[in-house]
Amino acid sequence: MISEEQNLIYLDRNEYNFEVAPLVQEVIQIFSPDEFTHYTRCFQQGIKSELSQYIADVYGVSEKNVVLGYGGENILKEVIHCFLSQGGRERRILIPTYSWWYYKSIADEVNGTTLMYPLYEDGYTFRYDIPEIKRLVQSEKPDMLLLASPNNPTGNSLTLDEIKDILDSVDSKTIVVIDEAYTLFNKRDITYIAPLIKQYPNLLIVRTLSKFYGLPGLRLGYAFMGDGLKPFDSFSTMYLGFNKLSEKIGIAALQSTDFYAEKGDWMQQDKERYKQALNPLPDFKVYDSDANFILIKYPIEMKEALQTAFSAVNIVVKFMNEEGLRTHLRITLGTPAMNSQVIEVIKQVACR
Ligand SMILES: Cc1ncc(COP(=O)(O)O)c(C=O)c1O
């Protein structure tokens, strides 16, 4: 058996550090393995699965506009492969400068060309440079524009007006993907999704059960697709259905939104605690975050001391090492006790 290092607290991978919702635990306990002896019968009813229908009902969209995948990761990979691999000419994707490394890596897999648009620092946040995004969309005519909201690792998000402003400037031939993996921690409104995918047929909004719903090990992602993404529909659909237990867990998790919202509120309170404790320290800066992690700028000469101090207490945090973010730490929100410990470690090193 592969053993995981039990004594380490991983606050470097944006996982969930609280209990699983009672309803999720219950469906796992009552699930009958007999369900695994046959494929889903959903196709006879003209839908992909119970989960896609449930999501469609909650979000007020047609089931045909819901996509399911093995995590948001899998949906992102499929959509990028689908639209960037159609041969004949160079295919381009525009992504944010500071963003999840995986976007470029999956575009590389199909020889897509990745171009980056800027994000700039503004006080305690990062902002998308919207005029520059529009300019690049006009000049480069990308096959795909990827927006991440909230963005990883910066934690900032786009407003609905900003999203619409960008979408209005994009040619309908460009597929726009919004990665909303880190949504719902702060902003819980979901009513914009249905009108947005209706108004913009070239839009795909990707979400996951891994972050807000705290189930990264389940590997379930979902997305909302505009009617213009038909080629992607057949690319992504599993015609023999999806994992039946996962689907039931997914529904139970979505039904437990209030339970998870409470955890999101706790995280929000602890982000404030981080700010109050660390922002007064010289050359430290805790950024605003709409996600389950925070980005912290620290004086680079403290890097080694911080690494040693964290490893002494068995806590793993992410020391960023990319252009423009080399003096930054990204830390997943843990339980209040874990967060207190992280704050103490940083304060002790800073005040030596
Ligand atoms: C920005 C971003 N998008 C999407 C994902 C995908 O997560 P999952 O495949 O677990 O849904 C991650 C995972 O860390 C992420 O950081």
mmCIF file of N, CA and C and ligand atoms in Angstrom, residues 71-73 76 100 103 152 179 181-182 208 210-211 219, ligand 1:
data_model
loop_
_atom_site.group_PDB
_atom_site.id
_atom_site.type_symbol
_atom_site.label_atom_id
_atom_site.label_comp_id
_atom_site.label_asym_id
_atom_site.label_seq_id
_atom_site.Cartn_x
_atom_site.Cartn_y
_atom_site.Cartn_z
ATOM 1 N N GLY A 71 -13.173 15.756 -12.545
ATOM 2 C CA GLY A 71 -12.553 16.977 -12.020
ATOM 3 C C GLY A 71 -12.616 18.080 -13.066
ATOM 4 N N GLY A 72 -12.457 19.312 -12.595
ATOM 5 C CA GLY A 72 -12.390 20.447 -13.523
ATOM 6 C C GLY A 72 -11.211 20.275 -14.462
ATOM 7 N N GLU A 73 -10.176 19.653 -13.943
ATOM 8 C CA GLU A 73 -8.963 19.369 -14.707
ATOM 9 C C GLU A 73 -9.273 18.686 -16.033
ATOM 10 N N LEU A 76 -11.200 20.953 -18.482
ATOM 11 C CA LEU A 76 -10.288 21.942 -19.086
ATOM 12 C C LEU A 76 -9.409 21.278 -20.150
ATOM 13 N N TRP A 100 -2.685 29.139 -13.222
ATOM 14 C CA TRP A 100 -2.394 27.724 -12.978
ATOM 15 C C TRP A 100 -1.506 27.206 -14.110
ATOM 16 N N TYR A 103 -2.738 25.123 -17.483
ATOM 17 C CA TYR A 103 -3.355 25.595 -18.727
ATOM 18 C C TYR A 103 -2.371 25.479 -19.894
ATOM 19 N N ASN A 152 -5.996 31.469 -9.654
ATOM 20 C CA ASN A 152 -4.971 30.804 -8.841
ATOM 21 C C ASN A 152 -3.621 31.155 -9.464
ATOM 22 N N ASP A 179 -12.601 29.556 -15.871
ATOM 23 C CA ASP A 179 -12.332 28.548 -14.862
ATOM 24 C C ASP A 179 -12.779 29.106 -13.512
ATOM 25 N N ALA A 181 -13.092 27.272 -10.709
ATOM 26 C CA ALA A 181 -12.833 26.220 -9.712
ATOM 27 C C ALA A 181 -12.931 26.755 -8.280
ATOM 28 N N TYR A 182 -12.485 27.999 -8.070
ATOM 29 C CA TYR A 182 -12.439 28.538 -6.697
ATOM 30 C C TYR A 182 -13.618 29.448 -6.377
ATOM 31 N N THR A 208 -16.162 22.891 -10.077
ATOM 32 C CA THR A 208 -15.696 21.603 -9.550
ATOM 33 C C THR A 208 -16.266 21.347 -8.158
ATOM 34 N N SER A 210 -14.231 19.978 -6.064
ATOM 35 C CA SER A 210 -12.979 19.794 -5.324
ATOM 36 C C SER A 210 -12.654 20.895 -4.330
ATOM 37 N N LYS A 211 -13.168 22.094 -4.541
ATOM 38 C CA LYS A 211 -12.700 23.211 -3.705
ATOM 39 C C LYS A 211 -13.754 23.603 -2.674
ATOM 40 N N ARG A 219 -12.993 13.513 -7.559
ATOM 41 C CA ARG A 219 -12.725 13.779 -8.972
ATOM 42 C C ARG A 219 -14.029 14.030 -9.744
HETATM 43 C C1 LIG B 1 -7.195 27.008 -11.093
HETATM 44 C C2 LIG B 1 -7.620 25.585 -10.993
HETATM 45 N N1 LIG B 1 -8.564 25.146 -11.836
HETATM 46 C C3 LIG B 1 -8.995 23.883 -11.802
HETATM 47 C C4 LIG B 1 -8.485 22.983 -10.881
HETATM 48 C C5 LIG B 1 -9.005 21.588 -11.003
HETATM 49 O O1 LIG B 1 -9.331 20.933 -9.892
HETATM 50 P P1 LIG B 1 -10.107 19.552 -9.989
HETATM 51 O O2 LIG B 1 -9.581 18.806 -11.175
HETATM 52 O O3 LIG B 1 -9.826 18.880 -8.719
HETATM 53 O O4 LIG B 1 -11.549 19.903 -10.187
HETATM 54 C C6 LIG B 1 -7.486 23.392 -9.981
HETATM 55 C C7 LIG B 1 -6.888 22.448 -8.993
HETATM 56 O O5 LIG B 1 -6.115 22.761 -8.147
HETATM 57 C C8 LIG B 1 -7.042 24.731 -10.037
HETATM 58 O O6 LIG B 1 -6.096 25.200 -9.211
#
